[in-house]
């Protein structure tokens, strides 16, 4: 099993460009998450999904959109990138119960110039 | 609202010292789960331990131990005889039954163990 994978691992964008980050999990998990991690600020939840076809806003959703068309995939989109979105993005998945831990992907380092 | 506070931003110790990482949480739920994750310099987050709100037994796993005290809303993590490989960012997290599917993470504590 690959666990949670993220594509791409690194990306540099110019202000105003768009891109999509792909997260895939092969553990049949219901819950999936997108976080961003900035220095000294821990993990901040952007959007999450509690099942295929459903998404919800997290703590810092502005400037991002998500889709969960297939259970195993969770896409994070930036329509018009801004320098403030320079960060490391982590995807995670979790089984269908509050006591399960989250499994994290390796992260995507995004730089917006 | 749920909240997790890790007051120690950075800790530096010398190898073989014991170190305790603090975690204080706030929740209105009576059933909840607490977690610790480790993020080594390689960047990937790894699950360490889970504790539910009804189980206040301390847990020991090798050099790691966890002290859960409901009375003080704390879930502290102690590393005994620290090693350089323990250098990492450690996150405490809280999941509530009433907010199933959404965890709250603390800001993390960066632990540096010097040889």
GROMACS .gro file of C-alpha atoms in nm:
model
  228
    1UNK     CA    1   0.000   0.000   0.000
    2UNK     CA    2   0.124   0.347  -0.086
    3UNK     CA    3  -0.077   0.515   0.193
    4UNK     CA    4  -0.128   0.883   0.113
    5UNK     CA    5   0.046   1.030  -0.188
    6UNK     CA    6   0.063   1.389  -0.306
    7UNK     CA    7   0.138   1.531  -0.649
    8UNK     CA    8   0.348   1.733  -0.714
    9UNK     CA    9   0.616   1.747  -0.442
   10UNK     CA   10   0.740   2.091  -0.540
   11UNK     CA   11   0.597   2.374  -0.746
   12UNK     CA   12   0.681   2.734  -0.820
   13UNK     CA   13   0.401   2.958  -0.943
   14UNK     CA   14   0.382   3.318  -1.049
   15UNK     CA   15   0.122   3.542  -0.891
   16UNK     CA   16  -0.212   3.494  -1.062
   17UNK     CA   17  -0.141   3.147  -1.198
   18UNK     CA   18  -0.359   2.853  -1.109
   19UNK     CA   19  -0.281   2.497  -1.013
   20UNK     CA   20  -0.429   2.183  -0.864
   21UNK     CA   21  -0.273   1.965  -0.598
   22UNK     CA   22  -0.372   1.601  -0.603
   23UNK     CA   23  -0.402   1.380  -0.298
   24UNK     CA   24  -0.467   1.008  -0.329
   25UNK     CA   25  -0.515   0.743  -0.062
   26UNK     CA   26  -0.548   0.370  -0.097
   27UNK     CA   27  -0.677   0.288   0.252
   28UNK     CA   28  -1.048   0.332   0.173
   29UNK     CA   29  -1.066   0.617   0.423
   30UNK     CA   30  -1.379   0.829   0.444
   31UNK     CA   31  -1.223   1.146   0.577
   32UNK     CA   32  -0.967   1.354   0.391
   33UNK     CA   33  -0.803   1.685   0.474
   34UNK     CA   34  -0.590   1.961   0.332
   35UNK     CA   35  -0.363   2.156   0.567
   36UNK     CA   36  -0.107   2.424   0.518
   37UNK     CA   37   0.199   2.455   0.738
   38UNK     CA   38   0.380   2.785   0.773
   39UNK     CA   39   0.684   2.839   0.995
   40UNK     CA   40   0.582   2.865   1.360
   41UNK     CA   41   0.212   2.829   1.285
   42UNK     CA   42   0.155   2.458   1.306
   43UNK     CA   43  -0.103   2.296   1.082
   44UNK     CA   44  -0.399   2.497   0.967
   45UNK     CA   45  -0.697   2.321   0.815
   46UNK     CA   46  -0.795   2.454   0.473
   47UNK     CA   47  -1.079   2.224   0.366
   48UNK     CA   48  -1.188   1.875   0.453
   49UNK     CA   49  -1.421   1.604   0.333
   50UNK     CA   50  -1.619   1.350   0.530
   51UNK     CA   51  -1.707   1.142   0.226
   52UNK     CA   52  -1.718   1.121  -0.152
   53UNK     CA   53  -1.896   1.418  -0.300
   54UNK     CA   54  -1.886   1.625   0.019
   55UNK     CA   55  -1.651   1.904   0.124
   56UNK     CA   56  -1.642   2.158   0.404
   57UNK     CA   57  -1.445   2.467   0.493
   58UNK     CA   58  -1.176   2.457   0.754
   59UNK     CA   59  -0.996   2.735   0.934
   60UNK     CA   60  -0.835   2.910   0.633
   61UNK     CA   61  -1.041   2.832   0.318
   62UNK     CA   62  -1.013   3.164   0.133
   63UNK     CA   63  -0.835   3.142  -0.201
   64UNK     CA   64  -0.874   2.764  -0.225
   65UNK     CA   65  -1.130   2.525  -0.366
   66UNK     CA   66  -1.155   2.148  -0.331
   67UNK     CA   67  -1.330   1.855  -0.487
   68UNK     CA   68  -1.386   1.494  -0.383
   69UNK     CA   69  -1.536   1.328  -0.688
   70UNK     CA   70  -1.384   0.992  -0.602
   71UNK     CA   71  -1.343   0.852  -0.254
   72UNK     CA   72  -0.972   0.798  -0.295
   73UNK     CA   73  -0.889   1.144  -0.432
   74UNK     CA   74  -0.905   1.492  -0.281
   75UNK     CA   75  -0.804   1.783  -0.502
   76UNK     CA   76  -0.699   2.126  -0.382
   77UNK     CA   77  -0.717   2.411  -0.631
   78UNK     CA   78  -0.568   2.757  -0.630
   79UNK     CA   79  -0.747   2.969  -0.890
   80UNK     CA   80  -0.525   3.276  -0.868
   81UNK     CA   81  -0.213   3.217  -0.662
   82UNK     CA   82  -0.084   3.485  -0.426
   83UNK     CA   83   0.251   3.510  -0.244
   84UNK     CA   84   0.063   3.458   0.085
   85UNK     CA   85  -0.012   3.105  -0.034
   86UNK     CA   86   0.354   3.013  -0.029
   87UNK     CA   87   0.355   2.724   0.214
   88UNK     CA   88   0.392   2.351   0.259
   89UNK     CA   89   0.065   2.171   0.194
   90UNK     CA   90  -0.019   1.843   0.358
   91UNK     CA   91  -0.297   1.606   0.274
   92UNK     CA   92  -0.423   1.355   0.527
   93UNK     CA   93  -0.682   1.081   0.546
   94UNK     CA   94  -0.859   0.910   0.833
   95UNK     CA   95  -1.086   0.613   0.887
   96UNK     CA   96  -1.454   0.655   0.970
   97UNK     CA   97  -1.431   0.705   1.345
   98UNK     CA   98  -1.313   0.989   1.564
   99UNK     CA   99  -1.058   0.771   1.739
  100UNK     CA  100  -0.861   0.694   1.428
  101UNK     CA  101  -0.538   0.878   1.369
  102UNK     CA  102  -0.472   1.074   1.054
  103UNK     CA  103  -0.231   0.948   0.790
  104UNK     CA  104  -0.035   1.222   0.621
  105UNK     CA  105   0.113   1.255   0.278
  106UNK     CA  106   0.472   1.372   0.226
  107UNK     CA  107   0.373   1.732   0.158
  108UNK     CA  108   0.390   1.972  -0.136
  109UNK     CA  109   0.619   2.272  -0.113
  110UNK     CA  110   0.460   2.559  -0.306
  111UNK     CA  111   0.631   2.889  -0.374
  112UNK     CA  112   0.440   3.178  -0.527
  113UNK     CA  113   0.656   3.459  -0.661
  114UNK     CA  114  -1.478   2.551   2.060
  115UNK     CA  115  -1.194   2.305   2.075
  116UNK     CA  116  -0.844   2.437   2.125
  117UNK     CA  117  -0.499   2.289   2.176
  118UNK     CA  118  -0.215   2.488   2.326
  119UNK     CA  119   0.148   2.390   2.314
  120UNK     CA  120   0.309   2.673   2.504
  121UNK     CA  121   0.665   2.561   2.440
  122UNK     CA  122   0.761   2.678   2.094
  123UNK     CA  123   1.116   2.545   2.104
  124UNK     CA  124   1.308   2.326   2.345
  125UNK     CA  125   1.676   2.244   2.329
  126UNK     CA  126   1.837   1.971   2.538
  127UNK     CA  127   2.159   1.779   2.544
  128UNK     CA  128   2.152   1.410   2.460
  129UNK     CA  129   2.049   1.183   2.747
  130UNK     CA  130   1.850   1.453   2.922
  131UNK     CA  131   1.482   1.393   2.993
  132UNK     CA  132   1.239   1.636   2.834
  133UNK     CA  133   0.865   1.696   2.873
  134UNK     CA  134   0.649   1.851   2.605
  135UNK     CA  135   0.334   2.015   2.735
  136UNK     CA  136  -0.010   2.003   2.578
  137UNK     CA  137  -0.320   2.171   2.720
  138UNK     CA  138  -0.658   2.140   2.554
  139UNK     CA  139  -1.006   2.289   2.573
  140UNK     CA  140  -1.323   2.109   2.481
  141UNK     CA  141  -1.691   2.105   2.569
  142UNK     CA  142  -1.734   1.746   2.460
  143UNK     CA  143  -1.728   1.467   2.716
  144UNK     CA  144  -1.594   1.214   2.467
  145UNK     CA  145  -1.280   1.307   2.284
  146UNK     CA  146  -0.946   1.174   2.173
  147UNK     CA  147  -0.599   1.317   2.208
  148UNK     CA  148  -0.307   1.241   1.980
  149UNK     CA  149   0.062   1.311   1.950
  150UNK     CA  150   0.234   1.327   1.611
  151UNK     CA  151   0.602   1.362   1.526
  152UNK     CA  152   0.741   1.555   1.230
  153UNK     CA  153   1.111   1.478   1.184
  154UNK     CA  154   1.334   1.698   0.965
  155UNK     CA  155   1.233   1.489   0.664
  156UNK     CA  156   0.894   1.658   0.692
  157UNK     CA  157   0.643   1.374   0.706
  158UNK     CA  158   0.405   1.361   1.004
  159UNK     CA  159   0.391   1.034   1.192
  160UNK     CA  160   0.134   0.924   1.448
  161UNK     CA  161   0.275   0.838   1.793
  162UNK     CA  162  -0.009   0.776   2.034
  163UNK     CA  163  -0.383   0.812   2.094
  164UNK     CA  164  -0.570   0.845   2.425
  165UNK     CA  165  -0.944   0.864   2.483
  166UNK     CA  166  -1.110   1.085   2.741
  167UNK     CA  167  -1.215   0.793   2.960
  168UNK     CA  168  -0.872   0.642   2.996
  169UNK     CA  169  -0.643   0.836   3.226
  170UNK     CA  170  -0.384   0.566   3.259
  171UNK     CA  171  -0.038   0.679   3.177
  172UNK     CA  172   0.134   0.499   2.896
  173UNK     CA  173   0.494   0.409   2.846
  174UNK     CA  174   0.651   0.292   2.524
  175UNK     CA  175   1.024   0.251   2.549
  176UNK     CA  176   1.172   0.593   2.618
  177UNK     CA  177   0.839   0.765   2.553
  178UNK     CA  178   0.570   0.819   2.814
  179UNK     CA  179   0.246   1.013   2.817
  180UNK     CA  180   0.066   1.165   3.114
  181UNK     CA  181  -0.303   1.240   3.065
  182UNK     CA  182  -0.472   1.443   3.339
  183UNK     CA  183  -0.832   1.529   3.280
  184UNK     CA  184  -0.845   1.755   3.587
  185UNK     CA  185  -0.593   1.991   3.433
  186UNK     CA  186  -0.687   1.921   3.068
  187UNK     CA  187  -0.333   1.820   2.990
  188UNK     CA  188  -0.173   1.546   2.785
  189UNK     CA  189   0.202   1.578   2.831
  190UNK     CA  190   0.470   1.381   2.652
  191UNK     CA  191   0.800   1.287   2.813
  192UNK     CA  192   1.108   1.154   2.639
  193UNK     CA  193   1.353   0.987   2.872
  194UNK     CA  194   1.723   0.982   2.789
  195UNK     CA  195   1.673   1.187   2.474
  196UNK     CA  196   1.864   1.107   2.159
  197UNK     CA  197   1.959   1.313   1.856
  198UNK     CA  198   1.704   1.119   1.649
  199UNK     CA  199   1.431   1.260   1.872
  200UNK     CA  200   1.490   1.601   1.719
  201UNK     CA  201   1.162   1.692   1.551
  202UNK     CA  202   0.851   1.901   1.572
  203UNK     CA  203   0.590   1.739   1.794
  204UNK     CA  204   0.220   1.812   1.756
  205UNK     CA  205  -0.059   1.747   1.999
  206UNK     CA  206  -0.409   1.712   1.852
  207UNK     CA  207  -0.769   1.683   1.974
  208UNK     CA  208  -1.068   1.515   1.810
  209UNK     CA  209  -1.419   1.547   1.949
  210UNK     CA  210  -1.707   1.311   1.886
  211UNK     CA  211  -1.934   1.610   1.826
  212UNK     CA  212  -1.699   1.733   1.553
  213UNK     CA  213  -1.632   1.398   1.398
  214UNK     CA  214  -1.398   1.426   1.105
  215UNK     CA  215  -1.217   1.737   1.224
  216UNK     CA  216  -0.912   1.751   1.447
  217UNK     CA  217  -0.754   2.055   1.605
  218UNK     CA  218  -0.376   2.065   1.617
  219UNK     CA  219  -0.152   2.263   1.846
  220UNK     CA  220   0.115   2.485   1.693
  221UNK     CA  221   0.383   2.227   1.767
  222UNK     CA  222   0.697   2.218   1.979
  223UNK     CA  223   1.033   2.204   1.807
  224UNK     CA  224   1.266   1.978   2.001
  225UNK     CA  225   1.636   1.992   1.933
  226UNK     CA  226   1.857   1.731   2.095
  227UNK     CA  227   2.224   1.820   2.080
  228UNK     CA  228   2.497   1.555   2.097
   0.00000   0.00000   0.00000
